[in-house]
Tab-separated table of C-alpha atoms in Angstrom:
chain	number	residue	atom	x	y	z
V	1	UNK	CA	24.275	-69.900	97.272
V	2	UNK	CA	27.042	-69.153	99.752
V	3	UNK	CA	29.679	-69.768	97.034
V	4	UNK	CA	27.925	-67.332	94.719
V	5	UNK	CA	27.856	-64.722	97.480
V	6	UNK	CA	31.549	-65.269	98.219
V	7	UNK	CA	32.443	-65.063	94.515
V	8	UNK	CA	30.453	-61.847	94.201
V	9	UNK	CA	32.121	-60.419	97.297
V	10	UNK	CA	35.538	-61.411	95.965
V	11	UNK	CA	34.807	-59.771	92.615
V	12	UNK	CA	33.766	-56.535	94.320
V	13	UNK	CA	36.908	-56.615	96.436
V	14	UNK	CA	39.074	-57.169	93.336
V	15	UNK	CA	37.392	-54.266	91.546
V	16	UNK	CA	37.972	-51.997	94.543
V	17	UNK	CA	41.639	-52.979	94.670
V	18	UNK	CA	42.082	-52.270	90.960
V	19	UNK	CA	40.239	-48.971	91.314
V	20	UNK	CA	42.398	-47.945	94.280
V	21	UNK	CA	45.593	-48.921	92.431
V	22	UNK	CA	44.422	-46.900	89.397
V	23	UNK	CA	43.829	-43.798	91.538
V	24	UNK	CA	47.176	-44.136	93.304
V	25	UNK	CA	49.235	-44.588	90.120
V	26	UNK	CA	50.666	-41.420	88.562
V	27	UNK	CA	48.507	-40.318	85.663
V	28	UNK	CA	51.460	-39.922	83.288
V	29	UNK	CA	52.339	-43.604	83.801
V	30	UNK	CA	48.776	-44.649	83.047
V	31	UNK	CA	48.810	-42.516	79.892
V	32	UNK	CA	52.052	-44.183	78.757
V	33	UNK	CA	50.424	-47.598	79.258
V	34	UNK	CA	47.340	-46.474	77.336
V	35	UNK	CA	49.524	-45.164	74.506
V	36	UNK	CA	51.389	-48.477	74.204
V	37	UNK	CA	48.172	-50.512	74.287
V	38	UNK	CA	46.668	-48.248	71.618
V	39	UNK	CA	49.630	-48.816	69.295
V	40	UNK	CA	49.501	-52.574	69.868
V	41	UNK	CA	45.776	-52.653	69.083
V	42	UNK	CA	46.335	-50.696	65.856
V	43	UNK	CA	49.142	-53.016	64.737
V	44	UNK	CA	47.920	-56.433	65.877
V	45	UNK	CA	44.158	-56.159	66.459
V	46	UNK	CA	42.822	-53.675	63.880
V	47	UNK	CA	39.330	-55.158	64.177
V	48	UNK	CA	39.146	-53.604	67.652
V	49	UNK	CA	39.914	-50.074	66.437
V	50	UNK	CA	36.279	-48.955	65.844
V	51	UNK	CA	35.288	-50.037	69.351
V	52	UNK	CA	38.367	-48.614	71.070
V	53	UNK	CA	38.272	-45.325	69.149
V	54	UNK	CA	34.931	-44.588	70.817
V	55	UNK	CA	36.853	-44.104	74.082
V	56	UNK	CA	38.962	-41.409	72.426
V	57	UNK	CA	35.891	-39.673	71.024
V	58	UNK	CA	34.228	-39.711	74.451
V	59	UNK	CA	37.319	-38.270	76.128
V	60	UNK	CA	37.755	-35.408	73.648
V	61	UNK	CA	34.014	-34.684	73.579
V	62	UNK	CA	33.918	-34.592	77.395
V	63	UNK	CA	36.849	-32.167	77.567
V	64	UNK	CA	35.347	-29.922	74.904
V	65	UNK	CA	31.963	-30.107	76.615
V	66	UNK	CA	33.154	-29.121	80.071
V	67	UNK	CA	35.806	-26.564	79.031
V	68	UNK	CA	33.523	-23.630	78.016
V	69	UNK	CA	31.452	-23.824	81.208
V	70	UNK	CA	34.582	-24.310	83.309
V	71	UNK	CA	36.243	-21.232	81.786
V	72	UNK	CA	33.133	-19.091	82.222
V	73	UNK	CA	32.660	-20.094	85.867
V	74	UNK	CA	36.334	-19.901	86.882
V	75	UNK	CA	36.950	-16.543	85.218
V	76	UNK	CA	33.732	-15.119	86.667
V	77	UNK	CA	34.697	-16.392	90.119
V	78	UNK	CA	38.251	-15.059	89.780
V	79	UNK	CA	36.984	-11.605	88.840
V	80	UNK	CA	34.346	-11.614	91.593
V	81	UNK	CA	36.954	-12.519	94.234
V	82	UNK	CA	39.684	-10.448	92.556
V	83	UNK	CA	42.224	-8.697	94.718
V	84	UNK	CA	44.162	-5.552	93.861
V	85	UNK	CA	47.029	-6.271	91.482
V	86	UNK	CA	45.523	-9.344	89.801
V	87	UNK	CA	44.858	-7.412	86.607
V	88	UNK	CA	48.408	-6.062	86.499
V	89	UNK	CA	49.754	-9.602	86.945
V	90	UNK	CA	48.199	-10.587	83.618
V	91	UNK	CA	50.171	-7.998	81.639
V	92	UNK	CA	53.555	-9.817	81.692
V	93	UNK	CA	51.819	-13.074	80.708
V	94	UNK	CA	50.100	-11.477	77.722
V	95	UNK	CA	53.400	-9.836	76.772
V	96	UNK	CA	55.113	-13.228	76.885
V	97	UNK	CA	52.366	-14.743	74.748
V	98	UNK	CA	52.695	-12.128	72.012
V	99	UNK	CA	56.492	-11.941	72.007
V	100	UNK	CA	56.823	-15.743	71.875
V	101	UNK	CA	54.320	-16.006	69.019
V	102	UNK	CA	56.203	-13.376	66.994
V	103	UNK	CA	59.602	-14.965	67.695
V	104	UNK	CA	58.194	-18.367	66.698
V	105	UNK	CA	57.244	-16.914	63.314
V	106	UNK	CA	60.811	-15.584	62.988
V	107	UNK	CA	62.149	-19.084	63.716
V	108	UNK	CA	59.757	-20.487	61.090
V	109	UNK	CA	60.909	-18.002	58.438
V	110	UNK	CA	64.551	-18.772	59.286
V	111	UNK	CA	63.961	-22.507	58.848
V	112	UNK	CA	62.188	-21.856	55.532
V	113	UNK	CA	65.112	-19.768	54.268
V	114	UNK	CA	67.607	-22.435	55.345
V	115	UNK	CA	65.580	-25.349	53.954
V	116	UNK	CA	63.365	-24.035	51.106
V	117	UNK	CA	60.586	-26.501	50.336
V	118	UNK	CA	58.475	-26.910	47.218
V	119	UNK	CA	55.097	-28.631	47.198
V	120	UNK	CA	53.264	-30.979	44.887
V	121	UNK	CA	49.982	-29.193	45.311
V	122	UNK	CA	46.718	-31.071	45.575
V	123	UNK	CA	43.189	-29.722	45.521
V	124	UNK	CA	41.825	-29.169	49.008
V	125	UNK	CA	38.434	-30.657	49.752
V	126	UNK	CA	37.052	-28.268	52.356
V	127	UNK	CA	33.742	-26.490	52.569
V	128	UNK	CA	35.024	-23.870	55.023
V	129	UNK	CA	35.866	-20.483	53.518
V	130	UNK	CA	39.064	-18.873	54.796
V	131	UNK	CA	39.225	-15.191	55.793
V	132	UNK	CA	39.778	-12.833	52.879
V	133	UNK	CA	42.432	-10.820	54.655
V	134	UNK	CA	43.957	-9.714	57.930
V	135	UNK	CA	41.267	-7.046	58.318
V	136	UNK	CA	38.612	-9.759	58.298
V	137	UNK	CA	40.544	-11.703	60.947
V	138	UNK	CA	40.563	-8.667	63.262
V	139	UNK	CA	36.918	-7.933	62.414
V	140	UNK	CA	35.911	-11.489	63.351
V	141	UNK	CA	37.841	-11.245	66.617
V	142	UNK	CA	35.957	-8.076	67.576
V	143	UNK	CA	32.604	-9.641	66.680
V	144	UNK	CA	33.462	-12.697	68.779
V	145	UNK	CA	33.974	-10.444	71.807
V	146	UNK	CA	30.338	-9.291	71.696
V	147	UNK	CA	28.864	-12.665	70.749
V	148	UNK	CA	25.704	-13.814	72.546
V	149	UNK	CA	27.027	-15.371	75.806
V	150	UNK	CA	24.940	-18.541	75.468
V	151	UNK	CA	25.990	-18.879	71.822
V	152	UNK	CA	29.645	-18.313	72.834
V	153	UNK	CA	29.475	-21.115	75.415
V	154	UNK	CA	27.647	-23.493	73.069
V	155	UNK	CA	30.160	-22.906	70.251
V	156	UNK	CA	33.294	-22.673	72.422
V	157	UNK	CA	33.975	-19.065	71.394
V	158	UNK	CA	36.542	-18.364	74.111
V	159	UNK	CA	37.016	-14.711	73.241
V	160	UNK	CA	33.288	-14.163	73.862
V	161	UNK	CA	33.320	-16.411	76.934
V	162	UNK	CA	36.205	-14.431	78.436
V	163	UNK	CA	34.547	-11.098	77.718
V	164	UNK	CA	31.187	-11.997	79.263
V	165	UNK	CA	32.664	-13.866	82.226
V	166	UNK	CA	34.889	-10.870	83.067
V	167	UNK	CA	31.890	-8.537	82.916
V	168	UNK	CA	29.826	-10.904	85.074
V	169	UNK	CA	32.671	-11.171	87.581
V	170	UNK	CA	33.065	-7.401	87.765
V	171	UNK	CA	29.329	-7.047	88.394
V	172	UNK	CA	29.523	-9.701	91.118
V	173	UNK	CA	32.156	-7.705	93.002
V	174	UNK	CA	29.285	-5.631	94.422
V	175	UNK	CA	27.233	-8.705	95.329
V	176	UNK	CA	26.804	-9.885	98.908
V	177	UNK	CA	29.232	-12.502	100.323
V	178	UNK	CA	26.616	-15.281	100.113
V	179	UNK	CA	26.299	-14.832	96.347
V	180	UNK	CA	30.072	-14.757	95.929
V	181	UNK	CA	30.399	-17.940	97.987
V	182	UNK	CA	27.796	-19.638	95.778
V	183	UNK	CA	29.778	-18.747	92.651
V	184	UNK	CA	32.942	-20.022	94.337
V	185	UNK	CA	31.241	-23.314	95.271
V	186	UNK	CA	30.059	-23.735	91.672
V	187	UNK	CA	33.656	-23.208	90.504
V	188	UNK	CA	34.789	-25.932	92.916
V	189	UNK	CA	32.109	-28.288	91.544
V	190	UNK	CA	33.196	-27.674	87.933
V	191	UNK	CA	36.831	-28.236	88.887
V	192	UNK	CA	35.958	-31.590	90.456
V	193	UNK	CA	34.073	-32.653	87.319
V	194	UNK	CA	37.151	-31.812	85.267
V	195	UNK	CA	39.316	-33.944	87.551
V	196	UNK	CA	37.000	-36.903	86.936
V	197	UNK	CA	37.218	-36.374	83.168
V	198	UNK	CA	41.014	-36.130	83.271
V	199	UNK	CA	41.261	-39.425	85.188
V	200	UNK	CA	39.663	-41.020	82.118
V	201	UNK	CA	42.604	-39.801	80.000
V	202	UNK	CA	44.520	-43.140	79.727
V	203	UNK	CA	41.506	-44.807	78.096
V	204	UNK	CA	40.914	-41.781	75.874
V	205	UNK	CA	44.545	-41.661	74.754
V	206	UNK	CA	44.435	-45.396	74.024
V	207	UNK	CA	41.448	-44.884	71.727
V	208	UNK	CA	42.920	-41.823	70.001
V	209	UNK	CA	46.253	-43.535	69.348
V	210	UNK	CA	44.657	-46.722	68.036
V	211	UNK	CA	42.462	-44.720	65.668
V	212	UNK	CA	45.282	-42.443	64.444
V	213	UNK	CA	47.814	-45.235	63.835
V	214	UNK	CA	45.253	-47.642	62.424
V	215	UNK	CA	43.525	-45.304	59.972
V	216	UNK	CA	46.261	-42.860	58.936
V	217	UNK	CA	49.555	-44.616	59.524
V	218	UNK	CA	52.538	-42.985	57.834
V	219	UNK	CA	51.727	-43.640	54.176
V	220	UNK	CA	50.135	-40.221	53.699
V	221	UNK	CA	53.226	-38.500	55.076
V	222	UNK	CA	55.963	-40.027	52.926
V	223	UNK	CA	55.647	-37.594	50.000
V	224	UNK	CA	55.837	-34.601	52.357
V	225	UNK	CA	58.789	-35.640	54.501
V	226	UNK	CA	60.856	-32.509	53.815
V	227	UNK	CA	57.977	-30.171	54.633
V	228	UNK	CA	57.259	-32.151	57.783
V	229	UNK	CA	60.932	-32.084	58.754
V	230	UNK	CA	61.048	-28.289	58.431
V	231	UNK	CA	57.853	-27.894	60.469
V	232	UNK	CA	58.924	-30.323	63.182
V	233	UNK	CA	62.402	-28.755	63.311
V	234	UNK	CA	60.830	-25.348	63.937
V	235	UNK	CA	58.406	-26.740	66.537
V	236	UNK	CA	61.157	-28.473	68.502
V	237	UNK	CA	63.531	-25.500	68.206
V	238	UNK	CA	60.908	-23.220	69.728
V	239	UNK	CA	59.983	-25.738	72.444
V	240	UNK	CA	63.516	-26.750	73.425
V	241	UNK	CA	65.654	-23.703	72.582
V	242	UNK	CA	63.658	-20.481	72.212
V	243	UNK	CA	61.178	-21.024	75.059
V	244	UNK	CA	63.851	-22.116	77.582
V	245	UNK	CA	65.841	-18.973	76.741
V	246	UNK	CA	62.769	-16.803	77.338
V	247	UNK	CA	62.106	-18.549	80.664
V	248	UNK	CA	65.750	-18.236	81.769
V	249	UNK	CA	65.814	-14.524	80.981
V	250	UNK	CA	62.872	-14.062	83.360
V	251	UNK	CA	63.645	-16.395	86.276
V	252	UNK	CA	67.439	-16.824	85.999
V	253	UNK	CA	67.088	-20.484	86.927
V	254	UNK	CA	67.511	-23.709	84.968
V	255	UNK	CA	64.380	-23.571	82.766
V	256	UNK	CA	64.335	-27.176	81.586
V	257	UNK	CA	62.575	-28.796	84.584
V	258	UNK	CA	59.627	-26.436	84.029
V	259	UNK	CA	59.802	-26.785	80.230
V	260	UNK	CA	59.831	-30.586	80.371
V	261	UNK	CA	57.039	-30.613	82.960
V	262	UNK	CA	54.735	-28.572	80.729
V	263	UNK	CA	55.586	-30.624	77.654
V	264	UNK	CA	55.042	-33.890	79.502
V	265	UNK	CA	51.908	-33.034	81.456
V	266	UNK	CA	50.222	-30.642	79.027
V	267	UNK	CA	51.826	-31.268	75.640
V	268	UNK	CA	51.064	-35.003	75.605
V	269	UNK	CA	47.349	-34.411	76.144
V	270	UNK	CA	47.282	-31.682	73.508
V	271	UNK	CA	49.217	-33.851	71.039
V	272	UNK	CA	46.407	-36.402	70.983
V	273	UNK	CA	43.360	-34.169	71.439
V	274	UNK	CA	44.693	-31.694	68.832
V	275	UNK	CA	42.677	-28.924	70.467
V	276	UNK	CA	43.973	-26.091	72.640
V	277	UNK	CA	40.402	-25.511	73.782
V	278	UNK	CA	39.963	-29.113	74.914
V	279	UNK	CA	43.258	-28.883	76.802
V	280	UNK	CA	42.174	-25.929	78.944
V	281	UNK	CA	41.000	-28.125	81.866
V	282	UNK	CA	44.271	-30.080	81.767
V	283	UNK	CA	46.320	-26.880	81.877
V	284	UNK	CA	44.305	-25.442	84.745
V	285	UNK	CA	44.852	-28.592	86.779
V	286	UNK	CA	48.601	-28.429	86.087
V	287	UNK	CA	48.704	-24.769	87.153
V	288	UNK	CA	46.991	-25.741	90.388
V	289	UNK	CA	49.569	-28.469	91.023
V	290	UNK	CA	52.362	-25.959	90.349
V	291	UNK	CA	50.929	-23.807	93.118
V	292	UNK	CA	50.116	-20.843	90.841
V	293	UNK	CA	47.639	-18.104	91.684
V	294	UNK	CA	44.152	-19.228	90.616
V	295	UNK	CA	43.026	-15.633	90.109
V	296	UNK	CA	45.649	-15.346	87.385
V	297	UNK	CA	45.723	-18.731	85.668
V	298	UNK	CA	41.943	-19.052	85.515
V	299	UNK	CA	42.085	-16.119	83.076
V	300	UNK	CA	45.513	-16.526	81.447
V	301	UNK	CA	45.014	-20.174	80.440
V	302	UNK	CA	41.798	-19.699	78.403
V	303	UNK	CA	43.285	-16.467	77.050
V	304	UNK	CA	46.400	-18.380	76.005
V	305	UNK	CA	44.255	-20.940	74.179
V	306	UNK	CA	43.111	-18.018	72.048
V	307	UNK	CA	46.159	-15.781	71.498
V	308	UNK	CA	49.250	-17.808	72.514
V	309	UNK	CA	49.757	-19.640	69.227
V	310	UNK	CA	53.457	-20.126	68.536
V	311	UNK	CA	52.762	-23.393	66.727
V	312	UNK	CA	50.090	-21.786	64.563
V	313	UNK	CA	52.455	-18.950	63.600
V	314	UNK	CA	55.049	-21.536	62.538
V	315	UNK	CA	52.548	-23.447	60.419
V	316	UNK	CA	51.225	-20.310	58.724
V	317	UNK	CA	54.706	-18.961	57.938
V	318	UNK	CA	56.315	-22.186	56.684
V	319	UNK	CA	53.411	-23.324	54.503
V	320	UNK	CA	52.994	-19.837	53.039
V	321	UNK	CA	56.688	-19.642	52.166
V	322	UNK	CA	56.518	-23.163	50.703
V	323	UNK	CA	53.757	-21.919	48.397
V	324	UNK	CA	55.916	-18.949	47.413
V	325	UNK	CA	58.928	-21.172	46.660
V	326	UNK	CA	56.734	-23.539	44.645
V	327	UNK	CA	55.578	-20.642	42.455
V	328	UNK	CA	59.087	-19.221	42.098
V	329	UNK	CA	58.302	-16.046	44.069
V	330	UNK	CA	61.352	-14.305	45.537
V	331	UNK	CA	60.912	-13.373	49.193
V	332	UNK	CA	63.142	-10.562	50.472
V	333	UNK	CA	63.797	-9.610	54.095
V	334	UNK	CA	61.134	-6.854	54.410
V	335	UNK	CA	58.523	-9.205	52.962
V	336	UNK	CA	59.619	-11.920	55.384
V	337	UNK	CA	59.229	-9.471	58.284
V	338	UNK	CA	55.755	-8.581	57.052
V	339	UNK	CA	54.960	-12.296	56.922
V	340	UNK	CA	56.064	-12.639	60.567
V	341	UNK	CA	53.648	-9.882	61.584
V	342	UNK	CA	50.808	-11.389	59.551
V	343	UNK	CA	51.525	-14.860	60.937
V	344	UNK	CA	51.481	-13.472	64.493
V	345	UNK	CA	48.160	-11.654	64.090
V	346	UNK	CA	46.714	-14.549	62.094
V	347	UNK	CA	47.809	-17.061	64.721
V	348	UNK	CA	46.041	-15.026	67.411
V	349	UNK	CA	42.908	-15.290	65.276
V	350	UNK	CA	43.197	-19.037	64.768
V	351	UNK	CA	40.521	-21.119	66.456
V	352	UNK	CA	41.600	-23.472	69.236
V	353	UNK	CA	40.409	-26.581	67.392
V	354	UNK	CA	42.115	-29.199	65.234
V	355	UNK	CA	43.388	-27.614	62.006
V	356	UNK	CA	42.395	-24.119	63.127
V	357	UNK	CA	45.597	-22.490	61.857
V	358	UNK	CA	45.406	-23.922	58.343
V	359	UNK	CA	42.553	-21.690	57.225
V	360	UNK	CA	44.679	-18.628	58.050
V	361	UNK	CA	47.270	-19.635	55.435
V	362	UNK	CA	45.410	-17.846	52.575
V	363	UNK	CA	45.697	-14.596	54.565
V	364	UNK	CA	49.495	-14.928	54.645
V	365	UNK	CA	49.659	-16.120	51.037
V	366	UNK	CA	47.838	-12.976	49.937
V	367	UNK	CA	50.880	-10.930	51.035
V	368	UNK	CA	52.811	-12.643	48.207
V	369	UNK	CA	50.013	-12.086	45.710
V	370	UNK	CA	49.178	-15.812	45.685
V	371	UNK	CA	45.617	-16.508	44.575
V	372	UNK	CA	43.067	-18.025	46.917
V	373	UNK	CA	42.781	-21.146	44.718
V	374	UNK	CA	46.476	-21.920	45.116
V	375	UNK	CA	46.382	-21.039	48.802
V	376	UNK	CA	43.538	-23.480	49.408
V	377	UNK	CA	45.582	-26.204	47.754
V	378	UNK	CA	48.283	-25.474	50.348
V	379	UNK	CA	45.609	-25.802	53.025
V	380	UNK	CA	44.856	-29.237	51.543
V	381	UNK	CA	48.509	-30.211	51.974
V	382	UNK	CA	48.247	-29.065	55.571
V	383	UNK	CA	45.340	-31.420	56.191
V	384	UNK	CA	47.283	-34.318	54.671
V	385	UNK	CA	50.239	-33.858	57.008
V	386	UNK	CA	47.974	-32.884	59.901
V	387	UNK	CA	48.487	-36.274	61.544
V	388	UNK	CA	51.805	-34.973	62.888
V	389	UNK	CA	51.802	-31.265	62.071
V	390	UNK	CA	48.610	-30.336	63.890
V	391	UNK	CA	49.364	-32.615	66.829
V	392	UNK	CA	52.819	-31.095	67.391
V	393	UNK	CA	51.515	-27.578	66.782
V	394	UNK	CA	48.804	-27.977	69.414
V	395	UNK	CA	51.223	-29.551	71.885
V	396	UNK	CA	53.496	-26.509	71.525
V	397	UNK	CA	50.626	-24.017	71.720
V	398	UNK	CA	48.989	-25.525	74.777
V	399	UNK	CA	52.084	-26.392	76.807
V	400	UNK	CA	53.409	-22.833	76.499
V	401	UNK	CA	50.166	-21.482	77.991
V	402	UNK	CA	51.198	-23.064	81.295
V	403	UNK	CA	54.892	-22.368	80.734
V	404	UNK	CA	54.499	-18.606	80.379
V	405	UNK	CA	51.816	-18.329	83.072
V	406	UNK	CA	54.229	-20.037	85.466
V	407	UNK	CA	57.197	-18.023	84.193
V	408	UNK	CA	55.521	-14.702	84.940
V	409	UNK	CA	54.682	-15.726	88.513
V	410	UNK	CA	58.028	-17.424	89.152
V	411	UNK	CA	59.820	-14.296	87.891
V	412	UNK	CA	58.167	-12.290	90.677
V	413	UNK	CA	59.186	-14.922	93.226
V	414	UNK	CA	62.741	-14.934	91.856
V	415	UNK	CA	62.982	-11.147	92.306
V	416	UNK	CA	61.740	-11.545	95.876
V	417	UNK	CA	64.251	-14.350	96.486
V	418	UNK	CA	61.550	-16.896	97.363
V	419	UNK	CA	61.684	-19.130	94.260
V	420	UNK	CA	62.919	-22.664	94.929
V	421	UNK	CA	63.521	-25.694	92.686
V	422	UNK	CA	60.536	-27.423	94.307
V	423	UNK	CA	58.254	-24.620	93.093
V	424	UNK	CA	58.845	-25.715	89.505
V	425	UNK	CA	57.794	-29.288	90.240
V	426	UNK	CA	54.052	-30.077	90.223
V	427	UNK	CA	52.564	-31.529	93.390
V	428	UNK	CA	50.579	-34.750	93.179
């Protein structure tokens, strides 16, 4: 009996040691280990994939489940506790979002002109109807603003969530301090729940990688290598050339430490979850570790998951031009500029879920007079290459939410002469 007790006590002690070591190890290292294990499982133990993939599903579902409530509570709390000037601080961030999205579409058009791509079109098997035009995209955006608040939270309609949470926060500004403190405490509780979910990330990434490599592999991508190369070239050019230039112009400091931090600590999550909405909690935690103003990032991050869509603009522009080249349609410079504008507005209307940008392609194709039937075949191509395209697109979209939020605040510190290199490094 004594041996059993000692063995039990030793097992508990071992578990505590492992748990403590897990908590003390940097999360990015644990994610790298999970990624490697996931690949090994897919290659050498495919029978385990169904069981392991459940971990990925749980992780993504947990992030998606907590994100709408987190956004509503944090934005409401930020508005209730808002100080003078917080609203004005959002303007440069929104300006960065829109300018970067438009410039990304310009990069995409440039890549398409340099490397014109033709498609072997396949019929898309999707039951979702795309918007009929840019007017419908704007119309849907306006309707989403006034969506039922409970329906908006249940369906992760972040435009509606932002609208109602801002109104609730403004109303709470006249509440007594006890009520405001209660809202603040609830925001702290939701933040702690998110931290627990994020600590599960290495297991979730392991499951997502095993499932993606094991079920999709690279066979489906071989026939679309040129299209993928053009897309990936545009994604990486925006992430590693255009965005650093934008950051440098604002802070006049080496932008790459901040760029690489956002790609590493936000982009990796987004790459595997393939959802800007699911990555909102991750981005908010990174903003906190960068020492940013919570009043600002609690609004700018969910807003960025809705309108900061450089990757979506690239996808819309390149696939639309590929359809035009396939049909032998000549695209002149004014038409290309119009496409950039359509891609920018369309990207802002793309949903923050996996494949959300693809259904905006028919809107852009309509500017070339391409029929909806052909456009939906292009959407089908997008789903085929989505293993890499959508993952990289989401990584770019989501990481730049943090990048530009930080850039706007660091630019103010740089003007005041208080910005240091340590500011651009996240605290553990």
